[in-house]
GROMACS .gro file of N, CA and C in nm:
model
  276
    1MET      N    1  -0.728   0.982   1.221
    1MET     CA    2  -0.777   1.059   1.117
    1MET      C    3  -0.844   0.935   1.027
    2GLU      N    4  -0.950   0.998   1.011
    2GLU     CA    5  -1.007   0.960   0.883
    2GLU      C    6  -0.974   0.939   0.746
    3ASN      N    7  -0.955   1.040   0.689
    3ASN     CA    8  -0.873   0.996   0.569
    3ASN      C    9  -0.815   1.113   0.522
    4LEU      N   10  -0.750   1.152   0.417
    4LEU     CA   11  -0.661   1.259   0.359
    4LEU      C   12  -0.696   1.408   0.418
    5TYR      N   13  -0.842   1.432   0.446
    5TYR     CA   14  -0.873   1.588   0.457
    5TYR      C   15  -0.841   1.613   0.598
    6ASP      N   16  -0.813   1.504   0.655
    6ASP     CA   17  -0.789   1.539   0.845
    6ASP      C   18  -0.655   1.500   0.863
    7VAL      N   19  -0.582   1.511   0.795
    7VAL     CA   20  -0.442   1.481   0.837
    7VAL      C   21  -0.344   1.619   0.831
    8PRO      N   22  -0.286   1.655   0.995
    8PRO     CA   23  -0.205   1.764   0.949
    8PRO      C   24  -0.097   1.735   0.889
    9ARG      N   25  -0.009   1.879   0.829
    9ARG     CA   26   0.070   1.844   0.707
    9ARG      C   27   0.187   1.769   0.765
   10GLU      N   28   0.251   1.835   0.903
   10GLU     CA   29   0.369   1.745   0.973
   10GLU      C   30   0.328   1.584   0.950
   11VAL      N   31   0.203   1.551   0.986
   11VAL     CA   32   0.152   1.404   0.974
   11VAL      C   33   0.202   1.349   0.842
   12GLY      N   34   0.149   1.418   0.734
   12GLY     CA   35   0.128   1.369   0.576
   12GLY      C   36   0.271   1.374   0.543
   13HIS      N   37   0.332   1.437   0.582
   13HIS     CA   38   0.485   1.460   0.552
   13HIS      C   39   0.544   1.306   0.580
   14ALA      N   40   0.541   1.302   0.718
   14ALA     CA   41   0.600   1.181   0.769
   14ALA      C   42   0.530   1.043   0.731
   15VAL      N   43   0.382   1.042   0.672
   15VAL     CA   44   0.327   0.916   0.641
   15VAL      C   45   0.419   0.912   0.471
   16TRP      N   46   0.434   1.008   0.402
   16TRP     CA   47   0.466   0.996   0.267
   16TRP      C   48   0.613   0.921   0.314
   17ASP      N   49   0.680   1.006   0.364
   17ASP     CA   50   0.823   0.941   0.395
   17ASP      C   51   0.823   0.779   0.438
   18LEU      N   52   0.707   0.745   0.503
   18LEU     CA   53   0.721   0.605   0.513
   18LEU      C   54   0.669   0.527   0.433
   19THR      N   55   0.611   0.590   0.338
   19THR     CA   56   0.535   0.507   0.239
   19THR      C   57   0.669   0.535   0.132
   20ARG      N   58   0.764   0.591   0.095
   20ARG     CA   59   0.879   0.622   0.033
   20ARG      C   60   0.966   0.469   0.091
   21ASP      N   61   0.956   0.496   0.218
   21ASP     CA   62   1.126   0.399   0.256
   21ASP      C   63   1.037   0.237   0.245
   22ILE      N   64   0.880   0.215   0.270
   22ILE     CA   65   0.818   0.126   0.210
   22ILE      C   66   0.872   0.051   0.053
   23ALA      N   67   0.829   0.164  -0.017
   23ALA     CA   68   0.863   0.156  -0.149
   23ALA      C   69   0.981   0.056  -0.198
   24ILE      N   70   1.097   0.134  -0.143
   24ILE     CA   71   1.197   0.113  -0.161
   24ILE      C   72   1.262  -0.017  -0.108
   25ALA      N   73   1.208  -0.040   0.007
   25ALA     CA   74   1.218  -0.155   0.087
   25ALA      C   75   1.180  -0.282   0.028
   26MET      N   76   1.057  -0.234  -0.065
   26MET     CA   77   1.006  -0.372  -0.168
   26MET      C   78   1.079  -0.364  -0.276
   27ARG      N   79   1.089  -0.303  -0.331
   27ARG     CA   80   1.180  -0.289  -0.429
   27ARG      C   81   1.339  -0.402  -0.435
   28GLU      N   82   1.399  -0.342  -0.302
   28GLU     CA   83   1.502  -0.412  -0.277
   28GLU      C   84   1.441  -0.581  -0.239
   29THR      N   85   1.390  -0.583  -0.132
   29THR     CA   86   1.355  -0.685  -0.152
   29THR      C   87   1.249  -0.808  -0.216
   30TYR      N   88   1.170  -0.762  -0.281
   30TYR     CA   89   1.088  -0.860  -0.395
   30TYR      C   90   1.164  -0.859  -0.525
   31GLY      N   91   1.260  -0.737  -0.543
   31GLY     CA   92   1.299  -0.752  -0.690
   31GLY      C   93   1.191  -0.712  -0.773
   32CYS      N   94   1.089  -0.641  -0.758
   32CYS     CA   95   1.005  -0.572  -0.819
   32CYS      C   96   1.056  -0.435  -0.905
   33GLN      N   97   0.947  -0.434  -1.056
   33GLN     CA   98   1.043  -0.353  -1.160
   33GLN      C   99   0.961  -0.187  -1.125
   34GLY      N  100   0.902  -0.196  -1.047
   34GLY     CA  101   0.786  -0.101  -0.987
   34GLY      C  102   0.708  -0.113  -0.864
   35VAL      N  103   0.677   0.013  -0.837
   35VAL     CA  104   0.592  -0.004  -0.719
   35VAL      C  105   0.466   0.106  -0.742
   36SER      N  106   0.365   0.056  -0.711
   36SER     CA  107   0.232   0.189  -0.720
   36SER      C  108   0.191   0.173  -0.556
   37THR      N  109   0.122   0.330  -0.552
   37THR     CA  110   0.065   0.360  -0.391
   37THR      C  111  -0.054   0.388  -0.442
   38ARG      N  112  -0.152   0.354  -0.376
   38ARG     CA  113  -0.297   0.412  -0.356
   38ARG      C  114  -0.335   0.461  -0.227
   39GLN      N  115  -0.427   0.572  -0.261
   39GLN     CA  116  -0.502   0.605  -0.075
   39GLN      C  117  -0.625   0.661  -0.135
   40HIS      N  118  -0.724   0.608  -0.051
   40HIS     CA  119  -0.833   0.619  -0.096
   40HIS      C  120  -0.950   0.720   0.022
   41ASN      N  121  -1.031   0.790  -0.020
   41ASN     CA  122  -1.071   0.918   0.057
   41ASN      C  123  -1.255   0.900   0.007
   42GLU      N  124  -1.335   0.827   0.097
   42GLU     CA  125  -1.467   0.875   0.116
   42GLU      C  126  -1.538   0.791   0.001
   43PRO      N  127  -1.621   0.747   0.002
   43PRO     CA  128  -1.719   0.616  -0.072
   43PRO      C  129  -1.697   0.650  -0.204
   44ALA      N  130  -1.719   0.763  -0.232
   44ALA     CA  131  -1.725   0.787  -0.405
   44ALA      C  132  -1.557   0.768  -0.467
   45GLY      N  133  -1.451   0.780  -0.365
   45GLY     CA  134  -1.281   0.717  -0.407
   45GLY      C  135  -1.282   0.600  -0.316
   46ASP      N  136  -1.372   0.529  -0.305
   46ASP     CA  137  -1.347   0.366  -0.295
   46ASP      C  138  -1.313   0.319  -0.139
   47GLN      N  139  -1.283   0.434  -0.058
   47GLN     CA  140  -1.256   0.441   0.076
   47GLN      C  141  -1.369   0.357   0.102
   48ASP      N  142  -1.328   0.217   0.205
   48ASP     CA  143  -1.422   0.127   0.268
   48ASP      C  144  -1.309   0.084   0.400
   49VAL      N  145  -1.234   0.145   0.428
   49VAL     CA  146  -1.195   0.122   0.558
   49VAL      C  147  -1.158   0.304   0.636
   50TRP      N  148  -1.185   0.308   0.744
   50TRP     CA  149  -1.230   0.457   0.799
   50TRP      C  150  -1.133   0.494   0.866
   51HIS      N  151  -0.990   0.479   0.816
   51HIS     CA  152  -0.894   0.558   0.872
   51HIS      C  153  -0.793   0.572   0.773
   52LEU      N  154  -0.703   0.693   0.772
   52LEU     CA  155  -0.590   0.711   0.676
   52LEU      C  156  -0.501   0.587   0.653
   53HIS      N  157  -0.489   0.545   0.552
   53HIS     CA  158  -0.362   0.428   0.510
   53HIS      C  159  -0.352   0.437   0.380
   54VAL      N  160  -0.224   0.427   0.339
   54VAL     CA  161  -0.177   0.385   0.198
   54VAL      C  162  -0.125   0.255   0.204
   55HIS      N  163  -0.211   0.184   0.036
   55HIS     CA  164  -0.156   0.058  -0.024
   55HIS      C  165  -0.033   0.086  -0.102
   56VAL      N  166   0.102   0.042  -0.077
   56VAL     CA  167   0.182   0.033  -0.170
   56VAL      C  168   0.199  -0.143  -0.231
   57LEU      N  169   0.237  -0.138  -0.370
   57LEU     CA  170   0.188  -0.277  -0.398
   57LEU      C  171   0.314  -0.305  -0.517
   58PRO      N  172   0.384  -0.375  -0.503
   58PRO     CA  173   0.479  -0.413  -0.591
   58PRO      C  174   0.450  -0.458  -0.739
   59ARG      N  175   0.493  -0.382  -0.800
   59ARG     CA  176   0.474  -0.421  -0.963
   59ARG      C  177   0.565  -0.473  -0.993
   60TYR      N  178   0.536  -0.566  -1.149
   60TYR     CA  179   0.618  -0.662  -1.235
   60TYR      C  180   0.524  -0.610  -1.366
   61ASP      N  181   0.639  -0.605  -1.464
   61ASP     CA  182   0.588  -0.585  -1.589
   61ASP      C  183   0.463  -0.704  -1.626
   62GLY      N  184   0.393  -0.684  -1.703
   62GLY     CA  185   0.294  -0.766  -1.735
   62GLY      C  186   0.211  -0.842  -1.650
   63ASP      N  187   0.229  -0.754  -1.463
   63ASP     CA  188   0.100  -0.814  -1.413
   63ASP      C  189  -0.035  -0.787  -1.399
   64ASP      N  190  -0.040  -0.698  -1.486
   64ASP     CA  191  -0.258  -0.643  -1.521
   64ASP      C  192  -0.279  -0.647  -1.367
   65LEU      N  193  -0.213  -0.558  -1.305
   65LEU     CA  194  -0.290  -0.527  -1.154
   65LEU      C  195  -0.374  -0.489  -1.152
   66TYR      N  196  -0.442  -0.340  -1.204
   66TYR     CA  197  -0.539  -0.323  -1.245
   66TYR      C  198  -0.633  -0.408  -1.322
   67LEU      N  199  -0.607  -0.464  -1.431
   67LEU     CA  200  -0.734  -0.514  -1.515
   67LEU      C  201  -0.765  -0.661  -1.396
   68ARG      N  202  -0.698  -0.734  -1.289
   68ARG     CA  203  -0.735  -0.814  -1.259
   68ARG      C  204  -0.778  -0.780  -1.092
   69HIS      N  205  -0.823  -0.663  -1.117
   69HIS     CA  206  -0.885  -0.620  -0.920
   69HIS      C  207  -0.985  -0.705  -0.886
   70ARG      N  208  -1.063  -0.745  -0.993
   70ARG     CA  209  -1.165  -0.859  -0.933
   70ARG      C  210  -1.163  -1.003  -0.918
   71ASP      N  211  -1.051  -1.011  -0.942
   71ASP     CA  212  -0.985  -1.146  -0.902
   71ASP      C  213  -0.936  -1.164  -0.739
   72ALA      N  214  -0.960  -1.021  -0.675
   72ALA     CA  215  -0.837  -1.039  -0.557
   72ALA      C  216  -0.923  -1.113  -0.471
   73ARG      N  217  -0.817  -1.192  -0.394
   73ARG     CA  218  -0.914  -1.247  -0.273
   73ARG      C  219  -0.863  -1.232  -0.141
   74TYR      N  220  -0.909  -1.273  -0.029
   74TYR     CA  221  -0.862  -1.268   0.098
   74TYR      C  222  -0.743  -1.348   0.082
   75VAL      N  223  -0.605  -1.371   0.156
   75VAL     CA  224  -0.486  -1.453   0.183
   75VAL      C  225  -0.460  -1.447   0.358
   76HIS      N  226  -0.476  -1.552   0.366
   76HIS     CA  227  -0.473  -1.544   0.531
   76HIS      C  228  -0.332  -1.494   0.563
   77ALA      N  229  -0.358  -1.468   0.706
   77ALA     CA  230  -0.196  -1.410   0.743
   77ALA      C  231  -0.097  -1.506   0.739
   78ASP      N  232  -0.088  -1.617   0.787
   78ASP     CA  233  -0.028  -1.694   0.804
   78ASP      C  234   0.061  -1.718   0.650
   79ALA      N  235  -0.046  -1.733   0.557
   79ALA     CA  236  -0.006  -1.715   0.408
   79ALA      C  237   0.143  -1.567   0.403
   80ARG      N  238   0.079  -1.510   0.428
   80ARG     CA  239   0.154  -1.369   0.404
   80ARG      C  240   0.233  -1.305   0.520
   81ALA      N  241   0.257  -1.423   0.622
   81ALA     CA  242   0.410  -1.378   0.712
   81ALA      C  243   0.498  -1.412   0.686
   82GLY      N  244   0.567  -1.503   0.593
   82GLY     CA  245   0.728  -1.456   0.511
   82GLY      C  246   0.738  -1.370   0.440
   83PHE      N  247   0.637  -1.291   0.414
   83PHE     CA  248   0.661  -1.166   0.293
   83PHE      C  249   0.704  -1.051   0.377
   84ALA      N  250   0.582  -1.058   0.492
   84ALA     CA  251   0.585  -0.923   0.571
   84ALA      C  252   0.780  -0.961   0.674
   85ALA      N  253   0.768  -1.053   0.686
   85ALA     CA  254   0.907  -1.055   0.768
   85ALA      C  255   1.031  -1.050   0.656
   86ARG      N  256   1.039  -1.090   0.569
   86ARG     CA  257   1.162  -1.016   0.490
   86ARG      C  258   1.132  -0.875   0.467
   87LEU      N  259   1.042  -0.836   0.455
   87LEU     CA  260   1.005  -0.679   0.418
   87LEU      C  261   1.073  -0.584   0.546
   88ARG      N  262   1.009  -0.669   0.642
   88ARG     CA  263   1.072  -0.583   0.820
   88ARG      C  264   1.190  -0.607   0.801
   89ALA      N  265   1.256  -0.741   0.790
   89ALA     CA  266   1.370  -0.694   0.790
   89ALA      C  267   1.480  -0.636   0.703
   90SER      N  268   1.408  -0.549   0.607
   90SER     CA  269   1.526  -0.485   0.513
   90SER      C  270   1.476  -0.346   0.575
   91ILE      N  271   1.390  -0.339   0.654
   91ILE     CA  272   1.334  -0.210   0.713
   91ILE      C  273   1.395  -0.148   0.841
   92ASP      N  274   1.411  -0.226   0.912
   92ASP     CA  275   1.457  -0.250   1.041
   92ASP      C  276   1.633  -0.185   1.034
   0.00000   0.00000   0.00000
């Protein structure tokens, strides 16, 4: 599935259920004050990866996430592994 337009209803519901599960696990694991989700469709919608996926972002008071978008940088998988392991443990 390339984007939201191609998703059958039952798959869309499953994606949203999983998004909810991840958001809850993120809040419990990382102690964030909130969670933001994003999903992009087509180039004008900022889609740059050509399969359906949802971004689930932990949010903290004053994090200025959307003001700091241009400051984003690639973080190597080794540096992210500990965060992923903690989150995975809270989901399983």
